[in-house]
XYZ file of C-alpha atoms in Angstrom:
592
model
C 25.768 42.527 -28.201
C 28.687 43.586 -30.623
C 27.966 46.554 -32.872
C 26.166 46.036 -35.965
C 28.550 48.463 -38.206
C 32.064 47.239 -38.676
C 35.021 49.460 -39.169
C 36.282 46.901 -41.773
C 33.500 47.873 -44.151
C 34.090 51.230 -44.023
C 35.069 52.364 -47.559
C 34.915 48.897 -49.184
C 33.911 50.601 -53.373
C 32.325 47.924 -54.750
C 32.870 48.974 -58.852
C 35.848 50.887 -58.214
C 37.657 49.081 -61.243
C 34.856 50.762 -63.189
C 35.125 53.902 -62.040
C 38.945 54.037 -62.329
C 38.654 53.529 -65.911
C 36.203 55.940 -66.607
C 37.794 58.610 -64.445
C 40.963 57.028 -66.257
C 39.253 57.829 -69.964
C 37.728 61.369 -68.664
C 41.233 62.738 -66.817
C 42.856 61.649 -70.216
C 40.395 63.127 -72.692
C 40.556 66.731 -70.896
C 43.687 67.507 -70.318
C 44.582 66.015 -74.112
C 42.098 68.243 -75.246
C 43.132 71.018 -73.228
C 47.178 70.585 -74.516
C 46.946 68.901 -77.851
C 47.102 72.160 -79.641
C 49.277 73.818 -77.562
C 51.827 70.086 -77.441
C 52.395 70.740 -81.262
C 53.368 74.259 -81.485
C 55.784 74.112 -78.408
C 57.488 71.635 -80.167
C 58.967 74.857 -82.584
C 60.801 75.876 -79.232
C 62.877 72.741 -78.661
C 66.226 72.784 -79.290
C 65.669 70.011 -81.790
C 62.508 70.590 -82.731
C 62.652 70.045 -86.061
C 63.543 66.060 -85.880
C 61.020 65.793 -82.830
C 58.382 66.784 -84.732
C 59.464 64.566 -87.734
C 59.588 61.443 -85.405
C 56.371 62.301 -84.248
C 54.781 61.856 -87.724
C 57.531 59.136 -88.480
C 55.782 57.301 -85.515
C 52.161 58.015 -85.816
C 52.294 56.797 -90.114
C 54.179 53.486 -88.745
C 51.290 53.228 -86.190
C 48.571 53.476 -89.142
C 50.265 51.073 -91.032
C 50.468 48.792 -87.919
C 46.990 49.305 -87.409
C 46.108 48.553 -90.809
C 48.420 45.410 -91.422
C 49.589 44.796 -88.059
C 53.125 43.778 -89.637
C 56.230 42.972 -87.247
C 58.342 44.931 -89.087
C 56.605 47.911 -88.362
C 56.164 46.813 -84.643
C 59.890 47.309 -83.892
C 60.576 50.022 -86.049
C 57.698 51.876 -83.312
C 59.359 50.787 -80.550
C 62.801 52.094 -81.585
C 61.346 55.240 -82.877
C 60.089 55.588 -79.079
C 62.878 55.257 -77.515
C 64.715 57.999 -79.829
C 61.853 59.999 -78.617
C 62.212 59.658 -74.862
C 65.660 60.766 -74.944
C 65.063 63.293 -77.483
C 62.011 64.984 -75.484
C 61.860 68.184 -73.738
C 59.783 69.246 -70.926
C 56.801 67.811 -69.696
C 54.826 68.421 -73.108
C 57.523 66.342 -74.771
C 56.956 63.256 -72.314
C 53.541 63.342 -72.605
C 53.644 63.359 -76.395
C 55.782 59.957 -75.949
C 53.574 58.528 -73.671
C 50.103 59.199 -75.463
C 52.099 56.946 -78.466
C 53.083 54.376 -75.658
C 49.576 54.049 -74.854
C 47.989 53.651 -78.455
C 50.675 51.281 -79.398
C 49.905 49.142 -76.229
C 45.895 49.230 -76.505
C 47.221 47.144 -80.305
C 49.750 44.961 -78.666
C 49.655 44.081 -75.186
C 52.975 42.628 -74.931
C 54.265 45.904 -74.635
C 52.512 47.019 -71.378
C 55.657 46.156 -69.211
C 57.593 48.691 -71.568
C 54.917 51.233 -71.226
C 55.041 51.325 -67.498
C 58.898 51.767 -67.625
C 58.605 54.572 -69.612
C 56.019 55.718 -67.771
C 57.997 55.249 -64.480
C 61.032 57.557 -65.812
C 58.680 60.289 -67.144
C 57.543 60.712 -63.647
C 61.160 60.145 -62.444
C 61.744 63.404 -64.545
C 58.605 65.306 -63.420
C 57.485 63.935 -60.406
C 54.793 67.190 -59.947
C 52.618 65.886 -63.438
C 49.341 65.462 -62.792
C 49.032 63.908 -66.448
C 51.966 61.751 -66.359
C 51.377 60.700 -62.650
C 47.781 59.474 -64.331
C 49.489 57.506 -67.262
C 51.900 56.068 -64.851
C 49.008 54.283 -62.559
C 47.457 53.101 -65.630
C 50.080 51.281 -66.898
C 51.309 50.102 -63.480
C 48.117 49.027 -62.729
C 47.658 47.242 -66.235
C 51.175 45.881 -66.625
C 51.017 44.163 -62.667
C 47.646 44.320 -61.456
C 47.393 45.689 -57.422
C 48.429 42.658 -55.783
C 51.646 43.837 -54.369
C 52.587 46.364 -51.701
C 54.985 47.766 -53.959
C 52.192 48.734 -57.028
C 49.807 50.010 -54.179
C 52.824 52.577 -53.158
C 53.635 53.444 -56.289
C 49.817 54.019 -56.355
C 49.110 56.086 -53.589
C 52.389 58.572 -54.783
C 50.645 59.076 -57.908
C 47.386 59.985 -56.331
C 49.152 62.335 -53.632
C 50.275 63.973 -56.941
C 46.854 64.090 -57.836
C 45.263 65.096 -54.882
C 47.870 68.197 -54.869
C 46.609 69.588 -58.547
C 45.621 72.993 -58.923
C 41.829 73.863 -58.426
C 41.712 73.507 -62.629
C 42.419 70.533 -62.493
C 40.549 69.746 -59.450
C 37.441 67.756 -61.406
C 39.572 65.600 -63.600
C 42.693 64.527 -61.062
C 40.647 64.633 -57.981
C 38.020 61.436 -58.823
C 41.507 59.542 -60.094
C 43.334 60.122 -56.859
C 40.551 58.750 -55.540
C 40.703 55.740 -57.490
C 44.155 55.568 -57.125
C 43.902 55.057 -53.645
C 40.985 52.615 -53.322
C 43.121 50.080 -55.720
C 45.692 50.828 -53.426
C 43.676 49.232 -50.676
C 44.307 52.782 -48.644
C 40.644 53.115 -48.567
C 39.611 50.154 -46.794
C 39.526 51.214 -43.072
C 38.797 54.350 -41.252
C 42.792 54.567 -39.994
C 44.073 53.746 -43.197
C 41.245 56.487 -45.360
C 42.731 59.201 -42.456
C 46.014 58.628 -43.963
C 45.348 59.847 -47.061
C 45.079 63.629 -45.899
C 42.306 64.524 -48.242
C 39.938 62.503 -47.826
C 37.641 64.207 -47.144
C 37.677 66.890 -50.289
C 38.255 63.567 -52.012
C 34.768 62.121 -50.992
C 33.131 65.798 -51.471
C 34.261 66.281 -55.193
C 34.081 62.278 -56.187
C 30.846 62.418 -55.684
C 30.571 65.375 -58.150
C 31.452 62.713 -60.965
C 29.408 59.673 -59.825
C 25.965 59.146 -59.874
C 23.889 56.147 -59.231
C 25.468 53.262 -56.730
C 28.748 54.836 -56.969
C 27.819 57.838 -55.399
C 25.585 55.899 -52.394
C 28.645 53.635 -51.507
C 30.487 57.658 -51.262
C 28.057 59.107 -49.442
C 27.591 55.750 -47.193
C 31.554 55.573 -46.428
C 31.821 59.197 -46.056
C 29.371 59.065 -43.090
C 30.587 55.805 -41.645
C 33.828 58.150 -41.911
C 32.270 61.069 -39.874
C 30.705 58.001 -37.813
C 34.651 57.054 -36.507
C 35.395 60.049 -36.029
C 32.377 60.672 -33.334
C 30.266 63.268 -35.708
C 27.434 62.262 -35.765
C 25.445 65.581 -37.000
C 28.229 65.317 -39.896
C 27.686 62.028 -40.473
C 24.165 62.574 -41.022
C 24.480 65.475 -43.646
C 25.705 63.253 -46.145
C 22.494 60.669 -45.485
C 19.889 63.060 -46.416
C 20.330 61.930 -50.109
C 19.879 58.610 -49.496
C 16.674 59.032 -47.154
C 16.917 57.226 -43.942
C 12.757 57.230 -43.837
C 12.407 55.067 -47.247
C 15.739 54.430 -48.296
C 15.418 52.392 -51.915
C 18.249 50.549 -52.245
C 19.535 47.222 -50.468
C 22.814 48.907 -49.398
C 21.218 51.980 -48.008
C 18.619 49.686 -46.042
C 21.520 47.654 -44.732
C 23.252 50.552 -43.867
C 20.252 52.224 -41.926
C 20.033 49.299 -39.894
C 22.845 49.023 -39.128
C 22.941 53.253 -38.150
C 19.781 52.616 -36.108
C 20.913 49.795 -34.201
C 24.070 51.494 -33.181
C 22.643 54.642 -32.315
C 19.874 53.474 -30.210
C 16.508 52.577 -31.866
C 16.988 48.785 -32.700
C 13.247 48.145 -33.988
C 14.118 50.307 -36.158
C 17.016 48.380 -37.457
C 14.904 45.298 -36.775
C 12.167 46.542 -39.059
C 14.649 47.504 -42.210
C 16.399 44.264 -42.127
C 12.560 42.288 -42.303
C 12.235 44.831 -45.083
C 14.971 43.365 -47.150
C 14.322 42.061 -50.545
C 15.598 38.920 -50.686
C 16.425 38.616 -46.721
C 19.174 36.415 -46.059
C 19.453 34.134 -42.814
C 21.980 36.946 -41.834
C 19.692 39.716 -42.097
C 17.155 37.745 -40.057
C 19.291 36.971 -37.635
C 20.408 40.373 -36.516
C 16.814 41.351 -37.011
C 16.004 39.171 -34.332
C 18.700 40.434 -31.827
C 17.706 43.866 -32.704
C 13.661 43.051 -31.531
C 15.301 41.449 -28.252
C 17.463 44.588 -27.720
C 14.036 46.487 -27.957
C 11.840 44.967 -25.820
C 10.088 42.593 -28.597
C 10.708 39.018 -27.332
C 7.681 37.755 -28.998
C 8.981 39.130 -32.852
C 12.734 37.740 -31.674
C 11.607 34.457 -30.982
C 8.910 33.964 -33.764
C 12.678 34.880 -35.948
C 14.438 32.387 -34.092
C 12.136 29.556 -34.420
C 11.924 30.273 -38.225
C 16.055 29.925 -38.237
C 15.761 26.852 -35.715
C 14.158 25.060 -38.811
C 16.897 26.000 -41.102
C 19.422 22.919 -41.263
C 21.579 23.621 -44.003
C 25.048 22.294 -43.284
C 27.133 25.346 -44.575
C 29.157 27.150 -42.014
C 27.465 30.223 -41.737
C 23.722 28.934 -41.876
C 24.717 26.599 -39.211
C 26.167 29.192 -37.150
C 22.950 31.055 -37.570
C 20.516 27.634 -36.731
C 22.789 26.451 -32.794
C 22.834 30.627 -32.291
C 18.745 30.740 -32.493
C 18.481 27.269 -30.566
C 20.590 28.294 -27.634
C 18.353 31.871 -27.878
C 15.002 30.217 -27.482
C 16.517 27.722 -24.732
C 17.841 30.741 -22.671
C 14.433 32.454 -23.082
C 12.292 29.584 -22.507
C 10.077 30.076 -18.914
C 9.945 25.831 -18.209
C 13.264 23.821 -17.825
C 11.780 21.022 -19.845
C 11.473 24.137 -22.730
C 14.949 24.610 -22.084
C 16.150 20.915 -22.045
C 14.546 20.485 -25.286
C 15.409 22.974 -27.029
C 19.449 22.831 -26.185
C 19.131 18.939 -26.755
C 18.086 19.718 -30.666
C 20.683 22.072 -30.428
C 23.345 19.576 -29.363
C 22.013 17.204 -31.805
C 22.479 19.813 -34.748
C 26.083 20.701 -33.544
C 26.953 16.471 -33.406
C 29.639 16.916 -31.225
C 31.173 19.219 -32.182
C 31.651 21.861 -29.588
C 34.000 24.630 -31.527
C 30.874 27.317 -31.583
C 29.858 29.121 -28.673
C 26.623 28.393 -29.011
C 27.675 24.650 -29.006
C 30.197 25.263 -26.577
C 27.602 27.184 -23.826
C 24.611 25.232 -24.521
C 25.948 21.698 -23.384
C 27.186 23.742 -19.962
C 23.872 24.961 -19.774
C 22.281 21.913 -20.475
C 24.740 19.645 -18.051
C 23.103 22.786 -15.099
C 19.432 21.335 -16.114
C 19.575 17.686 -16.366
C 20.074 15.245 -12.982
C 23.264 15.615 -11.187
C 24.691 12.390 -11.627
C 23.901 12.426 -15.639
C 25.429 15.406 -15.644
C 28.624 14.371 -13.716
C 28.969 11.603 -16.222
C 28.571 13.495 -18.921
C 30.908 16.003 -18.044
C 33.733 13.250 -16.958
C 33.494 11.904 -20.913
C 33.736 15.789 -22.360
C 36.533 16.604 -20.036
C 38.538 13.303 -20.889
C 37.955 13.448 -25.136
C 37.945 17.204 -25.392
C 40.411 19.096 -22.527
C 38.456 21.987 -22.332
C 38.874 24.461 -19.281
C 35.295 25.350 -18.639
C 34.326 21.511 -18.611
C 36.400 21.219 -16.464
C 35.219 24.296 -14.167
C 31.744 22.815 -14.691
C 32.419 19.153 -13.863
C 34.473 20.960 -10.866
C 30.875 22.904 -9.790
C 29.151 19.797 -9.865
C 31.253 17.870 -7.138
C 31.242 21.182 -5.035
C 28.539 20.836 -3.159
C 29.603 16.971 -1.838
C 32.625 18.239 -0.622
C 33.974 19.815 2.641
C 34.979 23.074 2.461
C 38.916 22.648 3.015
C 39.204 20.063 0.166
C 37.140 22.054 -2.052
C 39.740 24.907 -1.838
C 42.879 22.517 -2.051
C 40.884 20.800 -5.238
C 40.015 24.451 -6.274
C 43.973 24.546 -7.036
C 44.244 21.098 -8.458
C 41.926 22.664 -11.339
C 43.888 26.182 -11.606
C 47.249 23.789 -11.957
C 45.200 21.787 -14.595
C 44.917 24.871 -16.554
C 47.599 27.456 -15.819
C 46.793 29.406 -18.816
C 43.343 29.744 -18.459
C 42.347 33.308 -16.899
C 38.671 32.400 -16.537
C 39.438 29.772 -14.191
C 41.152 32.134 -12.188
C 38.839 34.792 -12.197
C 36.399 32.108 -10.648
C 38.496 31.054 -8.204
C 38.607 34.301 -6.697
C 35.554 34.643 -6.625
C 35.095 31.427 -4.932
C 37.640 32.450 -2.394
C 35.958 35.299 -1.799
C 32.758 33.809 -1.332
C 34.049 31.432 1.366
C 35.865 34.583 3.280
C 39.801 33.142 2.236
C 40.659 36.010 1.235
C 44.560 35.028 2.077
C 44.052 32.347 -0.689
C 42.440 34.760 -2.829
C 45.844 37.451 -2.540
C 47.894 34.204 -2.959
C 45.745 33.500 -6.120
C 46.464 37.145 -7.877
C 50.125 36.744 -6.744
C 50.034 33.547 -8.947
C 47.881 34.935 -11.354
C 50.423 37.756 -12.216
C 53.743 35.478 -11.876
C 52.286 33.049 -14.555
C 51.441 36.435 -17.263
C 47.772 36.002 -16.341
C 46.078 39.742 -16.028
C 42.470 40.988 -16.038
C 40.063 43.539 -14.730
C 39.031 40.867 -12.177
C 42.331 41.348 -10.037
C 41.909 45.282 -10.182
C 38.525 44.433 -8.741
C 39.854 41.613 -6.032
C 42.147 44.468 -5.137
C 39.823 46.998 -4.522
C 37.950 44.840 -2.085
C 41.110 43.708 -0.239
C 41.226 47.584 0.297
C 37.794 48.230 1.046
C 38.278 45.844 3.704
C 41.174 47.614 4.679
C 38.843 50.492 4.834
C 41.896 52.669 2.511
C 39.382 53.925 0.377
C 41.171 55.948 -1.229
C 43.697 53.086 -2.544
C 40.401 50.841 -3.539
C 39.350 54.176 -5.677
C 42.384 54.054 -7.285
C 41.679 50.484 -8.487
C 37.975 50.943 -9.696
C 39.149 53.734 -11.828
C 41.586 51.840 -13.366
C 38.849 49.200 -14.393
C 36.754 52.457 -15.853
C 40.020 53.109 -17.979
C 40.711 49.892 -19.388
C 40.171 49.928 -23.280
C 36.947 48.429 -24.428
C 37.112 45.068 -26.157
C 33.898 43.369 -27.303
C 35.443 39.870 -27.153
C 36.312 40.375 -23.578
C 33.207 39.478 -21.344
C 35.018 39.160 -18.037
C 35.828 42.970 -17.933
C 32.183 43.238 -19.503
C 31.165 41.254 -16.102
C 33.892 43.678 -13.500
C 32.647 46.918 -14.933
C 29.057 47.045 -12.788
C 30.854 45.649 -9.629
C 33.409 47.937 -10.264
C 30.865 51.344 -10.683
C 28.417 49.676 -7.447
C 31.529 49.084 -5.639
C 32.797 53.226 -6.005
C 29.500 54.212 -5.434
C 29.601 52.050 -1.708
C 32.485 54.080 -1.024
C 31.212 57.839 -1.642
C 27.666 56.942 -0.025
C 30.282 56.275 3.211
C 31.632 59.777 2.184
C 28.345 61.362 2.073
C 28.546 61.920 -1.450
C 25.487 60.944 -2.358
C 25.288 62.793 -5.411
C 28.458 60.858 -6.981
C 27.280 57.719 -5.119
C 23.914 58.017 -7.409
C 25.578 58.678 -10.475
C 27.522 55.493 -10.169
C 24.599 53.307 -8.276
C 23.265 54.758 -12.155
C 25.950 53.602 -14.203
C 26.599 50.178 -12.648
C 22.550 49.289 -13.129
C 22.805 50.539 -16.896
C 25.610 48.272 -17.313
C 24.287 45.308 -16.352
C 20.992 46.378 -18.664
C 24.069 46.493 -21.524
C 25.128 43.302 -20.817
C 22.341 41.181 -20.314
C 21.145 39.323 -23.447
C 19.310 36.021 -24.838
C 23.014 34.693 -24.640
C 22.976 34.959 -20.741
C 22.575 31.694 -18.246
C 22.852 34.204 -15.334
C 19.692 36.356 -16.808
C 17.553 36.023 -13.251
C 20.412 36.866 -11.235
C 21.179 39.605 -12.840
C 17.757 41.237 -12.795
C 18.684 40.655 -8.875
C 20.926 42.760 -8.826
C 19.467 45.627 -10.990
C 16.842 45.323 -8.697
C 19.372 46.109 -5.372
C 20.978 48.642 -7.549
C 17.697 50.348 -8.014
C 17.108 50.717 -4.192
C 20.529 51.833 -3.893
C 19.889 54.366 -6.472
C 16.256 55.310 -4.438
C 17.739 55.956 -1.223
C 20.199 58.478 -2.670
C 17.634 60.388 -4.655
C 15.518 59.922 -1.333
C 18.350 62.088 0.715
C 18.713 64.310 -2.216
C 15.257 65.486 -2.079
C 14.238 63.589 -5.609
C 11.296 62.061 -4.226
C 9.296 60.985 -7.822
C 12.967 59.927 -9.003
C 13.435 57.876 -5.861
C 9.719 56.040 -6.389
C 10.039 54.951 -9.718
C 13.387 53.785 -8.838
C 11.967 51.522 -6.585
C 8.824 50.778 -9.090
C 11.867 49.666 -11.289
C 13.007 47.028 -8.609
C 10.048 45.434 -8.235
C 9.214 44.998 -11.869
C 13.163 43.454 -11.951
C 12.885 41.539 -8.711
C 9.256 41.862 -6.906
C 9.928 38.433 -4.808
C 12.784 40.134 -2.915
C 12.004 41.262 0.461
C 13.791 44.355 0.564
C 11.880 45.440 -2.755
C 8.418 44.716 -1.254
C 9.367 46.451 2.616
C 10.551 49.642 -0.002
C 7.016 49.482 -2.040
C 4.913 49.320 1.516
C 6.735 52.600 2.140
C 5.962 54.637 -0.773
């Protein structure tokens, strides 16, 4: 199952435009009223303060008269009296006094903005350490060209670094700007990009001092998914006591729990806020029923299921949503003729087209359930029209059994030559190799694998048992650790599949050590794997309650030599509720 919360939501501010102006309107109303007075009088101290001043007034009469008669004549008279003033200014006060005009005369005439913004752009040329002018100059960038390009979301996040560096006076005003400033600029929109910004977090902390409402729950929600990336949980969770996890009001906060709970362990808990949705889409439903599988509720999960197996609506997502919940209740379903039923209303919804995975694995599952030769035949028509590896591999499967064992293995390289590329097909061949005790063909087959690009988790683990036969233990070590260090990738199911064999595989080699301690621990770790990865998606479900169940007597015997005899009987209580047909489990229960 892939996590519910995704790091591309992370600090997604869904009215920031809104915000920005009013932080815009606020940040401009105190510091004018803060320097208004004091903008006048320190005009007296310019070197040519006298005709400043005058230009000032000249200006601000023209702009009445504009106002009042909006005549053209007046219009360029302003804009040349503006440009006398730039270069005629003095100090920061002087600018600012220039570009307060600027931005009267363009909220009257629009066509202006683009000559706004360049004066904007060489007042903070000339004092690049303004918190005022930085302000003016991401309005008017921001009005003159919009955010779409890279080069207005730089310009962007330098103004709110200027920001974001004011003085603690000016902390209340700049800092909910800065913010702004750098959600427009996109620089908000994933955890690694929001770290870049160097205060983000004071940025969260005193934006949310401004906002109220659903501006300050999207803050506090994308301040803990922040804490959430960065592994604090406890932090995390400080700024959700607003919002109240029990009862939280809102659709985004209930979303948001669920999504919390399901990643942090208590899925019917998620399960139970996304029911609770007002206005539930198939979405919500969806994961609610994956969420009531992940907890033990396979009744709830498929009562969901069967309501979105009656949804037919032929939009993309709703359709993904319908095959999903058909190949679900097939891979649950006790009786094959369940099964065969349910994936052949599936494969009737998908009409023929076999792009989804749920498409894609319910015809292989259903060409396992139906009569051989219908099967054969049906795979011979997908392989021809459709080229698709793990047709292939299946149609392969089918013909295995009528063939002797030396022309399976030279037609077990036919099919890896048929698909070169294809590291699945591979990773099954090994295994087949293995199966049949050619392990020569199965070192020739990694040798190939590796000369052809092809890598994988599956040829550390081939390794490792080369070794192990080799009895160099500490060389197959080596390898299995190597499979523990590989980065995690949620799309990649094969190392998903190595990681248990890889764990049960380490612990075989410390129980020969006598270390039965470390033997346990990993005995442990490859049974709670295979717990991880088994799901309503699985066709190998049964087998791999198999071997949790032989996992679990491995587990009991260590425990047993440890002295952890209550440990070591419910481990063995486990294997028989996984696997209580197996001999070994019922010769362990006569024992207890």
């Amino acid at each position: 199952m892939k996590k519910a919360v995704n790091s591309k939501f992370l600090v997604k501010i869904s009215c920031i435009v809104g915000i920005f102006v009013i932080s815009l309107f606020a940040f401009f109303f105190v510091f004018t009223a803060l320097r208004t007075k004091g903008s006048v009088f320190s005009m007296k101290n310019q070197m040519d303060g006298a005709s400043f001043i005058e230009k000032l007034r000249k200006f601000d009469e023209n702009l009445y008269q504009y106002t009042q008669m909006r005549r053209e004549a007046n219009l360029d008279i302003m804009q040349s009296l503006l440009n006398a003033l730039e270069k005629s200014a003095v100090g920061a006060e002087g600018e600012l006094s220039v570009l307060k005009r600027w931005r009267k005369l363009v909220k009257l005439e629009s066509t202006l903005v683009l000559e706004y913004e360049a004066a904007a752009e060489r007042a903070v040329d000339r004092f690049p350490h303004s918190t005022v002018i930085a302000a003016l100059a991401g309005e008017a960038r921001v009005e003159a060209r919009g955010t779409g390009s890279e080069e207005t979301r730089e310009k962007l996040r330098s103004y709110a670094r200027v920001l974001s560096n004011a003085g603690p006076l000016a902390e209340s005003s700049s800092m909910p700007l800065a913010f702004c400033f750098y959600a427009l600029s996109d620089s908000l929109q994933n955890a690694k990009a929001a770290r870049g910004t160097g205060k983000i977090d004071e940025l969260f902390l005193i934006a949310l001092r401004n906002f109220d409402g659903i501006e300050a729950e999207a803050m506090l929600i994308n301040a803990a998914l922040l804490k959430i990336v960065d592994s604090k949980k406890d932090e995390a969770a400080a700024f959700l006591v607003p919002l109240n996890m029990e009862a939280p009001k809102s659709n985004r906060a209930r979303s948001f729990f669920a999504n919390y709970a399901y990643d942090f362990g208590d899925p019917l808990r998620a399960a139970e806020l996304w029911t609770q949705q007002e206005k539930a889409e198939l979405g919500d439903i969806a994961r609610a029923a994956d969420a009531f599988y992940l907890a033990g509720r396979t009744a709830n999960a498929l009562q969901l299921w069967q309501l979105l197996a009656r949804n037919t609506k032929n939009n993309t997502s709703d359709k993904k949503i319908n095959l999903q919940s058909l190949y679900n209740i097939a891979a649950l379903a006790e009786k094959a003729s369940d099964r065969i039923a349910a994936l052949e209303e599936l494969l009737a919804h998908a009409e023929g087209d076999l792009s989804s995975s749920s498409a894609l694995y319910g015809m292989a599952l259903y060409t396992r359930l139906i009569n051989e030769d219908r099967a054969i035949a049906l795979l011979e028509e997908i392989v021809r029209t459709t080229k698709l590896p793990l047709f292939d591999l299946e149609l392969f499967r089918h013909k295995l059994n009528k063939s002797h064992i030396d022309r399976a293995i030279a037609d077990t390289w036919l099919l890896i030559d048929r698909n070169p590329l294809d590291s699945f097909i591979y990773r099954w061949a090994a295994w087949y190799f293995d199966f049949q005790r050619r392990f020569t063909e199965t070192d020739f087959l990694i040798s190939t694998a590796e000369k052809r690009g092809i890598s994988g988790s599956w040829i550390l683990l081939n390794q490792a048992l080369n070794f192990m036969r080799d009895e160099d233990y500490t060389a197959a070590l080596e390898e299995l650790e190597q499979i523990a260090r590989m980065p995690q990738d949620e799309n990649d199911v094969s190392l998903e599949e190595d990681m248990w064999p890889g764990s049960a595989n380490k612990a075989l080699i410390l129980e020969a050590r006598h270390d039965f301690r470390g033997a346990y621990e990993h005995y442990k770790r490859a049974r709670d794997t295979i717990t991880l990865t088994e799901n309503a998606y699985s066709i190998h479900k049964n087998s791999k309650r198999q071997s949790a169940a032989r996992l679990e007597l491995k587990m009991a015997r260590c425990l047993t030599i440890l002295g952890r005899k209550e440990e070591a009987r419910q481990a063995v209580l486990n294997a028989a509720a996984l696997d209580g047909d197996n001999i070994n489990v019922r010769v362990a229960l006569n024992r207890l």
